[in-house]
């Protein structure tokens, strides 16, 4: 086992993980791999074994994934690893001085190291919640199952972000009539920028989605079994069901109530440790001090997994900073996308696009002051390695020469 650090001197015997999601489940892995022999407990509010969320808006909703394929590990794995899983149990308070977590079944769990992996919750739209209409949000396995059960008739999706668009795709493939309303001028415009967002807009329109951009929702009413949605352009819609997909908010209330430093997430240092020397945070809830990006909170599958593992090593004394670039993927219809990097609040000033918009096989690199800050491919799966390699590097003339395939462009510091 790695030696404990000066600031948390005693060797840990009891690790408690609050949050039985991706980050929490993956945190349990390196603990045993690194020889930690003490007690490991995962406290998860949901009734299920820890599971993957990406299939909830893709394979599970399409009916193409086996229901059990979403679980990170089966129960046997937790038994073999001597990890106690307390599903259906919510942590209600953290007592930092006593180093105990209070649970909603009245027990108190003592810890030497605590990992907060409480994730995020969908951002709510009060006018929808108060309307009495059939309103759905999508975060949990149960949400996904409920959505799947009613994926017919007409669906209004509010918000053309990743989840809204993935559900629109699944709903169209299930034969539903789908309208997507987005206040920005294009779907995913904050990530793709105006240069590329039209590729996604045309994809959905070609598949029969009524995509209304630069449009807000003014009111939602429901009476006599009929829903009336009024839009900012004066149009009126009558959907059977409404999915609100307007982003997520970090589940940091438990941490804040305990007195841990929070600011739109639990503040953690480069190594994912919180303001308390015995407590770490990982995944969607962590507001990370990233060595190259500064303060950043990432809501991506890969980050949750890597954060979980990194925090576990941290709890065993490894103070290395977490340096990985954010990575994201999405699948919509026959389009697969992978994205690496983070332009951050300073954005980008140049985009280098290779490939073909019509067939939607392309790569894009976003540059700021000549340095590649992010990259993406659409349906060009071999491109992800060169894209990863280029993020953080200064662009060369060859990189900007789009007649040369990205994989053939030498990195500035590579030989030959
Ligand atoms: P979560 O997975 O949310 O787990 C947190 C868990 O903690 C929850 O089960 C919650 O109930 C529990 N919890 C909270 N408070 C308490 C408490 N007090 N006591 C006990 N338990 C508690 N990312 C991608 O990169 N690509 C994708 O295609 C993609 N698709 C997605 C599709 C959907 C529908 C959703 C919702 C997310 C998707 N994501 C995707 C994002 C990715 O799934 C998340 O970033 C990831 O799940 C975050 O993991 P986490 O462990 O931080 O939080």
mmCIF file with all atom_site columns, C-alpha atoms in Angstrom, residues 57-254:
data_model
loop_
_atom_site.group_PDB
_atom_site.id
_atom_site.type_symbol
_atom_site.label_atom_id
_atom_site.label_alt_id
_atom_site.label_comp_id
_atom_site.label_asym_id
_atom_site.label_entity_id
_atom_site.label_seq_id
_atom_site.pdbx_PDB_ins_code
_atom_site.Cartn_x
_atom_site.Cartn_y
_atom_site.Cartn_z
_atom_site.occupancy
_atom_site.B_iso_or_equiv
_atom_site.pdbx_formal_charge
_atom_site.auth_seq_id
_atom_site.auth_comp_id
_atom_site.auth_asym_id
_atom_site.auth_atom_id
_atom_site.pdbx_PDB_model_num
ATOM 1   C CA . UNK A 1 57  ? -30.585 7.718   -23.311 1.00 0.00 ? 57  UNK A CA 1
ATOM 2   C CA . UNK A 1 58  ? -29.215 5.347   -25.983 1.00 0.00 ? 58  UNK A CA 1
ATOM 3   C CA . UNK A 1 59  ? -29.219 1.526   -26.021 1.00 0.00 ? 59  UNK A CA 1
ATOM 4   C CA . UNK A 1 60  ? -31.701 1.048   -23.194 1.00 0.00 ? 60  UNK A CA 1
ATOM 5   C CA . UNK A 1 61  ? -34.124 3.550   -24.681 1.00 0.00 ? 61  UNK A CA 1
ATOM 6   C CA . UNK A 1 62  ? -33.716 1.974   -28.110 1.00 0.00 ? 62  UNK A CA 1
ATOM 7   C CA . UNK A 1 63  ? -34.267 -1.465  -26.615 1.00 0.00 ? 63  UNK A CA 1
ATOM 8   C CA . UNK A 1 64  ? -30.974 -2.629  -28.175 1.00 0.00 ? 64  UNK A CA 1
ATOM 9   C CA . UNK A 1 65  ? -29.072 -3.092  -24.869 1.00 0.00 ? 65  UNK A CA 1
ATOM 10  C CA . UNK A 1 66  ? -29.755 -5.948  -22.496 1.00 0.00 ? 66  UNK A CA 1
ATOM 11  C CA . UNK A 1 67  ? -31.249 -4.506  -19.282 1.00 0.00 ? 67  UNK A CA 1
ATOM 12  C CA . UNK A 1 68  ? -28.470 -6.025  -17.139 1.00 0.00 ? 68  UNK A CA 1
ATOM 13  C CA . UNK A 1 69  ? -25.653 -4.714  -19.335 1.00 0.00 ? 69  UNK A CA 1
ATOM 14  C CA . UNK A 1 70  ? -25.724 -1.323  -17.592 1.00 0.00 ? 70  UNK A CA 1
ATOM 15  C CA . UNK A 1 71  ? -24.328 -2.487  -14.270 1.00 0.00 ? 71  UNK A CA 1
ATOM 16  C CA . UNK A 1 72  ? -20.687 -1.612  -13.585 1.00 0.00 ? 72  UNK A CA 1
ATOM 17  C CA . UNK A 1 73  ? -20.133 -4.918  -11.728 1.00 0.00 ? 73  UNK A CA 1
ATOM 18  C CA . UNK A 1 74  ? -22.417 -7.721  -10.615 1.00 0.00 ? 74  UNK A CA 1
ATOM 19  C CA . UNK A 1 75  ? -23.069 -8.394  -6.925  1.00 0.00 ? 75  UNK A CA 1
ATOM 20  C CA . UNK A 1 76  ? -20.478 -11.177 -6.954  1.00 0.00 ? 76  UNK A CA 1
ATOM 21  C CA . UNK A 1 77  ? -17.730 -8.696  -7.755  1.00 0.00 ? 77  UNK A CA 1
ATOM 22  C CA . UNK A 1 78  ? -18.532 -6.600  -4.676  1.00 0.00 ? 78  UNK A CA 1
ATOM 23  C CA . UNK A 1 79  ? -18.638 -9.770  -2.570  1.00 0.00 ? 79  UNK A CA 1
ATOM 24  C CA . UNK A 1 80  ? -15.297 -10.959 -3.962  1.00 0.00 ? 80  UNK A CA 1
ATOM 25  C CA . UNK A 1 81  ? -13.737 -7.546  -3.348  1.00 0.00 ? 81  UNK A CA 1
ATOM 26  C CA . UNK A 1 82  ? -15.214 -7.395  0.157   1.00 0.00 ? 82  UNK A CA 1
ATOM 27  C CA . UNK A 1 83  ? -17.011 -4.157  -0.693  1.00 0.00 ? 83  UNK A CA 1
ATOM 28  C CA . UNK A 1 84  ? -20.167 -3.583  1.355   1.00 0.00 ? 84  UNK A CA 1
ATOM 29  C CA . UNK A 1 85  ? -22.862 -2.076  -0.856  1.00 0.00 ? 85  UNK A CA 1
ATOM 30  C CA . UNK A 1 86  ? -25.620 -0.246  0.989   1.00 0.00 ? 86  UNK A CA 1
ATOM 31  C CA . UNK A 1 87  ? -28.029 0.469   -1.826  1.00 0.00 ? 87  UNK A CA 1
ATOM 32  C CA . UNK A 1 88  ? -31.327 2.212   -1.178  1.00 0.00 ? 88  UNK A CA 1
ATOM 33  C CA . UNK A 1 89  ? -29.593 4.123   1.613   1.00 0.00 ? 89  UNK A CA 1
ATOM 34  C CA . UNK A 1 90  ? -29.030 7.861   1.676   1.00 0.00 ? 90  UNK A CA 1
ATOM 35  C CA . UNK A 1 91  ? -26.288 9.679   3.569   1.00 0.00 ? 91  UNK A CA 1
ATOM 36  C CA . UNK A 1 92  ? -28.022 12.492  5.437   1.00 0.00 ? 92  UNK A CA 1
ATOM 37  C CA . UNK A 1 93  ? -25.088 14.224  7.155   1.00 0.00 ? 93  UNK A CA 1
ATOM 38  C CA . UNK A 1 94  ? -21.318 14.188  7.402   1.00 0.00 ? 94  UNK A CA 1
ATOM 39  C CA . UNK A 1 95  ? -19.748 14.883  10.780  1.00 0.00 ? 95  UNK A CA 1
ATOM 40  C CA . UNK A 1 96  ? -16.247 15.958  9.837   1.00 0.00 ? 96  UNK A CA 1
ATOM 41  C CA . UNK A 1 97  ? -14.902 16.217  13.387  1.00 0.00 ? 97  UNK A CA 1
ATOM 42  C CA . UNK A 1 98  ? -16.142 12.787  14.415  1.00 0.00 ? 98  UNK A CA 1
ATOM 43  C CA . UNK A 1 99  ? -15.387 11.392  10.940  1.00 0.00 ? 99  UNK A CA 1
ATOM 44  C CA . UNK A 1 100 ? -18.788 9.794   10.627  1.00 0.00 ? 100 UNK A CA 1
ATOM 45  C CA . UNK A 1 101 ? -21.473 9.685   7.984   1.00 0.00 ? 101 UNK A CA 1
ATOM 46  C CA . UNK A 1 102 ? -25.093 9.597   9.177   1.00 0.00 ? 102 UNK A CA 1
ATOM 47  C CA . UNK A 1 103 ? -27.444 7.425   7.140   1.00 0.00 ? 103 UNK A CA 1
ATOM 48  C CA . UNK A 1 104 ? -31.185 7.621   6.683   1.00 0.00 ? 104 UNK A CA 1
ATOM 49  C CA . UNK A 1 105 ? -31.619 4.246   8.405   1.00 0.00 ? 105 UNK A CA 1
ATOM 50  C CA . UNK A 1 106 ? -30.378 5.870   11.599  1.00 0.00 ? 106 UNK A CA 1
ATOM 51  C CA . UNK A 1 107 ? -26.890 4.338   11.600  1.00 0.00 ? 107 UNK A CA 1
ATOM 52  C CA . UNK A 1 108 ? -23.595 6.209   11.637  1.00 0.00 ? 108 UNK A CA 1
ATOM 53  C CA . UNK A 1 109 ? -20.663 5.001   9.578   1.00 0.00 ? 109 UNK A CA 1
ATOM 54  C CA . UNK A 1 110 ? -17.193 5.904   10.838  1.00 0.00 ? 110 UNK A CA 1
ATOM 55  C CA . UNK A 1 111 ? -14.513 6.555   8.217   1.00 0.00 ? 111 UNK A CA 1
ATOM 56  C CA . UNK A 1 112 ? -10.820 7.254   7.948   1.00 0.00 ? 112 UNK A CA 1
ATOM 57  C CA . UNK A 1 113 ? -11.199 8.340   4.325   1.00 0.00 ? 113 UNK A CA 1
ATOM 58  C CA . UNK A 1 114 ? -14.424 9.526   2.726   1.00 0.00 ? 114 UNK A CA 1
ATOM 59  C CA . UNK A 1 115 ? -15.156 9.887   -0.978  1.00 0.00 ? 115 UNK A CA 1
ATOM 60  C CA . UNK A 1 116 ? -18.076 12.023  -2.091  1.00 0.00 ? 116 UNK A CA 1
ATOM 61  C CA . UNK A 1 117 ? -19.390 10.832  -5.432  1.00 0.00 ? 117 UNK A CA 1
ATOM 62  C CA . UNK A 1 118 ? -22.937 12.133  -5.250  1.00 0.00 ? 118 UNK A CA 1
ATOM 63  C CA . UNK A 1 119 ? -23.150 13.153  -8.914  1.00 0.00 ? 119 UNK A CA 1
ATOM 64  C CA . UNK A 1 120 ? -25.695 15.630  -10.216 1.00 0.00 ? 120 UNK A CA 1
ATOM 65  C CA . UNK A 1 121 ? -29.438 16.105  -10.586 1.00 0.00 ? 121 UNK A CA 1
ATOM 66  C CA . UNK A 1 122 ? -31.395 17.331  -13.601 1.00 0.00 ? 122 UNK A CA 1
ATOM 67  C CA . UNK A 1 123 ? -32.008 21.073  -13.592 1.00 0.00 ? 123 UNK A CA 1
ATOM 68  C CA . UNK A 1 124 ? -35.729 21.571  -13.043 1.00 0.00 ? 124 UNK A CA 1
ATOM 69  C CA . UNK A 1 125 ? -38.086 23.840  -14.939 1.00 0.00 ? 125 UNK A CA 1
ATOM 70  C CA . UNK A 1 126 ? -40.664 25.022  -12.365 1.00 0.00 ? 126 UNK A CA 1
ATOM 71  C CA . UNK A 1 127 ? -43.271 25.984  -14.968 1.00 0.00 ? 127 UNK A CA 1
ATOM 72  C CA . UNK A 1 128 ? -43.191 22.403  -16.228 1.00 0.00 ? 128 UNK A CA 1
ATOM 73  C CA . UNK A 1 129 ? -43.253 20.835  -12.760 1.00 0.00 ? 129 UNK A CA 1
ATOM 74  C CA . UNK A 1 130 ? -46.218 22.980  -11.728 1.00 0.00 ? 130 UNK A CA 1
ATOM 75  C CA . UNK A 1 131 ? -48.206 22.452  -14.940 1.00 0.00 ? 131 UNK A CA 1
ATOM 76  C CA . UNK A 1 132 ? -49.719 19.051  -14.182 1.00 0.00 ? 132 UNK A CA 1
ATOM 77  C CA . UNK A 1 133 ? -48.648 17.858  -17.663 1.00 0.00 ? 133 UNK A CA 1
ATOM 78  C CA . UNK A 1 134 ? -46.807 14.567  -18.244 1.00 0.00 ? 134 UNK A CA 1
ATOM 79  C CA . UNK A 1 135 ? -43.276 15.805  -17.477 1.00 0.00 ? 135 UNK A CA 1
ATOM 80  C CA . UNK A 1 136 ? -40.148 13.645  -17.571 1.00 0.00 ? 136 UNK A CA 1
ATOM 81  C CA . UNK A 1 137 ? -36.527 14.173  -16.591 1.00 0.00 ? 137 UNK A CA 1
ATOM 82  C CA . UNK A 1 138 ? -33.771 11.672  -17.363 1.00 0.00 ? 138 UNK A CA 1
ATOM 83  C CA . UNK A 1 139 ? -31.075 10.873  -14.849 1.00 0.00 ? 139 UNK A CA 1
ATOM 84  C CA . UNK A 1 140 ? -31.771 7.445   -13.381 1.00 0.00 ? 140 UNK A CA 1
ATOM 85  C CA . UNK A 1 141 ? -32.430 3.915   -14.545 1.00 0.00 ? 141 UNK A CA 1
ATOM 86  C CA . UNK A 1 142 ? -35.997 4.274   -13.306 1.00 0.00 ? 142 UNK A CA 1
ATOM 87  C CA . UNK A 1 143 ? -36.400 7.522   -15.301 1.00 0.00 ? 143 UNK A CA 1
ATOM 88  C CA . UNK A 1 144 ? -35.187 5.710   -18.415 1.00 0.00 ? 144 UNK A CA 1
ATOM 89  C CA . UNK A 1 145 ? -37.533 2.764   -17.922 1.00 0.00 ? 145 UNK A CA 1
ATOM 90  C CA . UNK A 1 146 ? -40.481 5.120   -17.412 1.00 0.00 ? 146 UNK A CA 1
ATOM 91  C CA . UNK A 1 147 ? -39.543 7.113   -20.516 1.00 0.00 ? 147 UNK A CA 1
ATOM 92  C CA . UNK A 1 148 ? -39.208 3.937   -22.590 1.00 0.00 ? 148 UNK A CA 1
ATOM 93  C CA . UNK A 1 149 ? -42.651 2.771   -21.503 1.00 0.00 ? 149 UNK A CA 1
ATOM 94  C CA . UNK A 1 150 ? -44.206 5.910   -22.980 1.00 0.00 ? 150 UNK A CA 1
ATOM 95  C CA . UNK A 1 151 ? -42.009 6.520   -26.019 1.00 0.00 ? 151 UNK A CA 1
ATOM 96  C CA . UNK A 1 152 ? -44.834 6.906   -28.513 1.00 0.00 ? 152 UNK A CA 1
ATOM 97  C CA . UNK A 1 153 ? -47.321 9.599   -29.492 1.00 0.00 ? 153 UNK A CA 1
ATOM 98  C CA . UNK A 1 154 ? -45.880 13.093  -29.455 1.00 0.00 ? 154 UNK A CA 1
ATOM 99  C CA . UNK A 1 155 ? -42.890 14.158  -27.381 1.00 0.00 ? 155 UNK A CA 1
ATOM 100 C CA . UNK A 1 156 ? -41.675 17.684  -26.769 1.00 0.00 ? 156 UNK A CA 1
ATOM 101 C CA . UNK A 1 157 ? -38.020 17.893  -25.731 1.00 0.00 ? 157 UNK A CA 1
ATOM 102 C CA . UNK A 1 158 ? -37.051 21.138  -24.039 1.00 0.00 ? 158 UNK A CA 1
ATOM 103 C CA . UNK A 1 159 ? -33.310 21.661  -24.511 1.00 0.00 ? 159 UNK A CA 1
ATOM 104 C CA . UNK A 1 160 ? -31.109 20.509  -27.402 1.00 0.00 ? 160 UNK A CA 1
ATOM 105 C CA . UNK A 1 161 ? -28.158 19.367  -25.312 1.00 0.00 ? 161 UNK A CA 1
ATOM 106 C CA . UNK A 1 162 ? -26.679 15.879  -25.368 1.00 0.00 ? 162 UNK A CA 1
ATOM 107 C CA . UNK A 1 163 ? -29.441 14.142  -23.435 1.00 0.00 ? 163 UNK A CA 1
ATOM 108 C CA . UNK A 1 164 ? -32.278 15.961  -25.188 1.00 0.00 ? 164 UNK A CA 1
ATOM 109 C CA . UNK A 1 165 ? -30.870 15.087  -28.609 1.00 0.00 ? 165 UNK A CA 1
ATOM 110 C CA . UNK A 1 166 ? -30.154 11.460  -27.715 1.00 0.00 ? 166 UNK A CA 1
ATOM 111 C CA . UNK A 1 167 ? -33.712 11.020  -26.464 1.00 0.00 ? 167 UNK A CA 1
ATOM 112 C CA . UNK A 1 168 ? -35.027 12.751  -29.598 1.00 0.00 ? 168 UNK A CA 1
ATOM 113 C CA . UNK A 1 169 ? -33.060 10.233  -31.662 1.00 0.00 ? 169 UNK A CA 1
ATOM 114 C CA . UNK A 1 170 ? -34.366 7.230   -29.699 1.00 0.00 ? 170 UNK A CA 1
ATOM 115 C CA . UNK A 1 171 ? -37.921 8.561   -29.759 1.00 0.00 ? 171 UNK A CA 1
ATOM 116 C CA . UNK A 1 172 ? -37.869 9.068   -33.532 1.00 0.00 ? 172 UNK A CA 1
ATOM 117 C CA . UNK A 1 173 ? -36.552 5.533   -33.977 1.00 0.00 ? 173 UNK A CA 1
ATOM 118 C CA . UNK A 1 174 ? -39.446 4.332   -31.797 1.00 0.00 ? 174 UNK A CA 1
ATOM 119 C CA . UNK A 1 175 ? -41.865 6.143   -34.123 1.00 0.00 ? 175 UNK A CA 1
ATOM 120 C CA . UNK A 1 176 ? -42.741 9.072   -31.879 1.00 0.00 ? 176 UNK A CA 1
ATOM 121 C CA . UNK A 1 177 ? -43.474 12.524  -33.239 1.00 0.00 ? 177 UNK A CA 1
ATOM 122 C CA . UNK A 1 178 ? -40.694 14.713  -31.799 1.00 0.00 ? 178 UNK A CA 1
ATOM 123 C CA . UNK A 1 179 ? -40.329 18.464  -31.393 1.00 0.00 ? 179 UNK A CA 1
ATOM 124 C CA . UNK A 1 180 ? -37.169 19.911  -29.847 1.00 0.00 ? 180 UNK A CA 1
ATOM 125 C CA . UNK A 1 181 ? -37.196 23.484  -28.573 1.00 0.00 ? 181 UNK A CA 1
ATOM 126 C CA . UNK A 1 182 ? -33.868 25.210  -27.935 1.00 0.00 ? 182 UNK A CA 1
ATOM 127 C CA . UNK A 1 183 ? -33.285 28.822  -26.911 1.00 0.00 ? 183 UNK A CA 1
ATOM 128 C CA . UNK A 1 184 ? -29.796 28.969  -28.486 1.00 0.00 ? 184 UNK A CA 1
ATOM 129 C CA . UNK A 1 185 ? -29.458 29.499  -32.244 1.00 0.00 ? 185 UNK A CA 1
ATOM 130 C CA . UNK A 1 186 ? -28.277 25.911  -32.793 1.00 0.00 ? 186 UNK A CA 1
ATOM 131 C CA . UNK A 1 187 ? -28.151 22.615  -30.915 1.00 0.00 ? 187 UNK A CA 1
ATOM 132 C CA . UNK A 1 188 ? -24.988 22.048  -28.875 1.00 0.00 ? 188 UNK A CA 1
ATOM 133 C CA . UNK A 1 189 ? -23.746 25.439  -30.043 1.00 0.00 ? 189 UNK A CA 1
ATOM 134 C CA . UNK A 1 190 ? -21.852 26.035  -26.791 1.00 0.00 ? 190 UNK A CA 1
ATOM 135 C CA . UNK A 1 191 ? -19.690 22.975  -27.523 1.00 0.00 ? 191 UNK A CA 1
ATOM 136 C CA . UNK A 1 192 ? -19.572 22.809  -31.322 1.00 0.00 ? 192 UNK A CA 1
ATOM 137 C CA . UNK A 1 193 ? -19.730 26.512  -32.125 1.00 0.00 ? 193 UNK A CA 1
ATOM 138 C CA . UNK A 1 194 ? -21.657 27.941  -35.077 1.00 0.00 ? 194 UNK A CA 1
ATOM 139 C CA . UNK A 1 195 ? -19.222 26.317  -37.549 1.00 0.00 ? 195 UNK A CA 1
ATOM 140 C CA . UNK A 1 196 ? -20.362 22.773  -36.753 1.00 0.00 ? 196 UNK A CA 1
ATOM 141 C CA . UNK A 1 197 ? -23.667 22.904  -34.897 1.00 0.00 ? 197 UNK A CA 1
ATOM 142 C CA . UNK A 1 198 ? -25.556 22.868  -38.233 1.00 0.00 ? 198 UNK A CA 1
ATOM 143 C CA . UNK A 1 199 ? -24.284 19.306  -38.823 1.00 0.00 ? 199 UNK A CA 1
ATOM 144 C CA . UNK A 1 200 ? -26.227 18.137  -35.785 1.00 0.00 ? 200 UNK A CA 1
ATOM 145 C CA . UNK A 1 201 ? -29.256 20.285  -36.631 1.00 0.00 ? 201 UNK A CA 1
ATOM 146 C CA . UNK A 1 202 ? -29.508 18.823  -40.133 1.00 0.00 ? 202 UNK A CA 1
ATOM 147 C CA . UNK A 1 203 ? -29.052 15.274  -38.786 1.00 0.00 ? 203 UNK A CA 1
ATOM 148 C CA . UNK A 1 204 ? -32.134 15.631  -36.604 1.00 0.00 ? 204 UNK A CA 1
ATOM 149 C CA . UNK A 1 205 ? -34.198 17.432  -39.192 1.00 0.00 ? 205 UNK A CA 1
ATOM 150 C CA . UNK A 1 206 ? -33.431 14.714  -41.768 1.00 0.00 ? 206 UNK A CA 1
ATOM 151 C CA . UNK A 1 207 ? -34.733 12.174  -39.267 1.00 0.00 ? 207 UNK A CA 1
ATOM 152 C CA . UNK A 1 208 ? -37.998 14.041  -38.919 1.00 0.00 ? 208 UNK A CA 1
ATOM 153 C CA . UNK A 1 209 ? -37.422 16.042  -35.738 1.00 0.00 ? 209 UNK A CA 1
ATOM 154 C CA . UNK A 1 210 ? -39.194 19.396  -35.665 1.00 0.00 ? 210 UNK A CA 1
ATOM 155 C CA . UNK A 1 211 ? -36.200 21.335  -34.302 1.00 0.00 ? 211 UNK A CA 1
ATOM 156 C CA . UNK A 1 212 ? -37.018 24.895  -33.261 1.00 0.00 ? 212 UNK A CA 1
ATOM 157 C CA . UNK A 1 213 ? -33.932 26.911  -32.347 1.00 0.00 ? 213 UNK A CA 1
ATOM 158 C CA . UNK A 1 214 ? -33.763 30.483  -30.942 1.00 0.00 ? 214 UNK A CA 1
ATOM 159 C CA . UNK A 1 215 ? -37.091 29.629  -29.357 1.00 0.00 ? 215 UNK A CA 1
ATOM 160 C CA . UNK A 1 216 ? -38.074 29.706  -25.705 1.00 0.00 ? 216 UNK A CA 1
ATOM 161 C CA . UNK A 1 217 ? -40.963 28.148  -23.809 1.00 0.00 ? 217 UNK A CA 1
ATOM 162 C CA . UNK A 1 218 ? -43.319 30.862  -22.487 1.00 0.00 ? 218 UNK A CA 1
ATOM 163 C CA . UNK A 1 219 ? -45.871 28.725  -20.678 1.00 0.00 ? 219 UNK A CA 1
ATOM 164 C CA . UNK A 1 220 ? -47.037 25.154  -20.095 1.00 0.00 ? 220 UNK A CA 1
ATOM 165 C CA . UNK A 1 221 ? -50.639 24.461  -19.121 1.00 0.00 ? 221 UNK A CA 1
ATOM 166 C CA . UNK A 1 222 ? -52.538 21.253  -18.709 1.00 0.00 ? 222 UNK A CA 1
ATOM 167 C CA . UNK A 1 223 ? -56.307 21.007  -18.414 1.00 0.00 ? 223 UNK A CA 1
ATOM 168 C CA . UNK A 1 224 ? -58.947 18.441  -19.357 1.00 0.00 ? 224 UNK A CA 1
ATOM 169 C CA . UNK A 1 225 ? -56.288 15.951  -20.412 1.00 0.00 ? 225 UNK A CA 1
ATOM 170 C CA . UNK A 1 226 ? -54.708 18.369  -22.908 1.00 0.00 ? 226 UNK A CA 1
ATOM 171 C CA . UNK A 1 227 ? -51.298 20.048  -22.656 1.00 0.00 ? 227 UNK A CA 1
ATOM 172 C CA . UNK A 1 228 ? -50.773 23.466  -24.209 1.00 0.00 ? 228 UNK A CA 1
ATOM 173 C CA . UNK A 1 229 ? -47.225 24.770  -24.609 1.00 0.00 ? 229 UNK A CA 1
ATOM 174 C CA . UNK A 1 230 ? -46.761 28.344  -25.825 1.00 0.00 ? 230 UNK A CA 1
ATOM 175 C CA . UNK A 1 231 ? -43.445 29.232  -27.427 1.00 0.00 ? 231 UNK A CA 1
ATOM 176 C CA . UNK A 1 232 ? -41.706 32.585  -27.659 1.00 0.00 ? 232 UNK A CA 1
ATOM 177 C CA . UNK A 1 233 ? -42.424 32.772  -31.413 1.00 0.00 ? 233 UNK A CA 1
ATOM 178 C CA . UNK A 1 234 ? -46.175 32.567  -30.736 1.00 0.00 ? 234 UNK A CA 1
ATOM 179 C CA . UNK A 1 235 ? -46.531 28.904  -31.746 1.00 0.00 ? 235 UNK A CA 1
ATOM 180 C CA . UNK A 1 236 ? -48.633 26.508  -29.691 1.00 0.00 ? 236 UNK A CA 1
ATOM 181 C CA . UNK A 1 237 ? -47.827 22.810  -29.204 1.00 0.00 ? 237 UNK A CA 1
ATOM 182 C CA . UNK A 1 238 ? -49.938 19.981  -27.768 1.00 0.00 ? 238 UNK A CA 1
ATOM 183 C CA . UNK A 1 239 ? -47.493 17.214  -26.809 1.00 0.00 ? 239 UNK A CA 1
ATOM 184 C CA . UNK A 1 240 ? -48.516 14.011  -25.039 1.00 0.00 ? 240 UNK A CA 1
ATOM 185 C CA . UNK A 1 241 ? -45.337 14.167  -23.029 1.00 0.00 ? 241 UNK A CA 1
ATOM 186 C CA . UNK A 1 242 ? -42.549 16.647  -22.266 1.00 0.00 ? 242 UNK A CA 1
ATOM 187 C CA . UNK A 1 243 ? -38.914 15.832  -21.507 1.00 0.00 ? 243 UNK A CA 1
ATOM 188 C CA . UNK A 1 244 ? -37.098 18.656  -19.742 1.00 0.00 ? 244 UNK A CA 1
ATOM 189 C CA . UNK A 1 245 ? -33.397 18.371  -20.590 1.00 0.00 ? 245 UNK A CA 1
ATOM 190 C CA . UNK A 1 246 ? -31.880 21.708  -19.642 1.00 0.00 ? 246 UNK A CA 1
ATOM 191 C CA . UNK A 1 247 ? -28.731 20.550  -17.887 1.00 0.00 ? 247 UNK A CA 1
ATOM 192 C CA . UNK A 1 248 ? -27.767 19.278  -14.466 1.00 0.00 ? 248 UNK A CA 1
ATOM 193 C CA . UNK A 1 249 ? -26.781 20.728  -11.123 1.00 0.00 ? 249 UNK A CA 1
ATOM 194 C CA . UNK A 1 250 ? -24.149 19.134  -8.873  1.00 0.00 ? 250 UNK A CA 1
ATOM 195 C CA . UNK A 1 251 ? -25.450 17.303  -5.808  1.00 0.00 ? 251 UNK A CA 1
ATOM 196 C CA . UNK A 1 252 ? -23.257 19.185  -3.335  1.00 0.00 ? 252 UNK A CA 1
ATOM 197 C CA . UNK A 1 253 ? -25.801 19.954  -0.584  1.00 0.00 ? 253 UNK A CA 1
ATOM 198 C CA . UNK A 1 254 ? -24.519 17.214  1.725   1.00 0.00 ? 254 UNK A CA 1
#
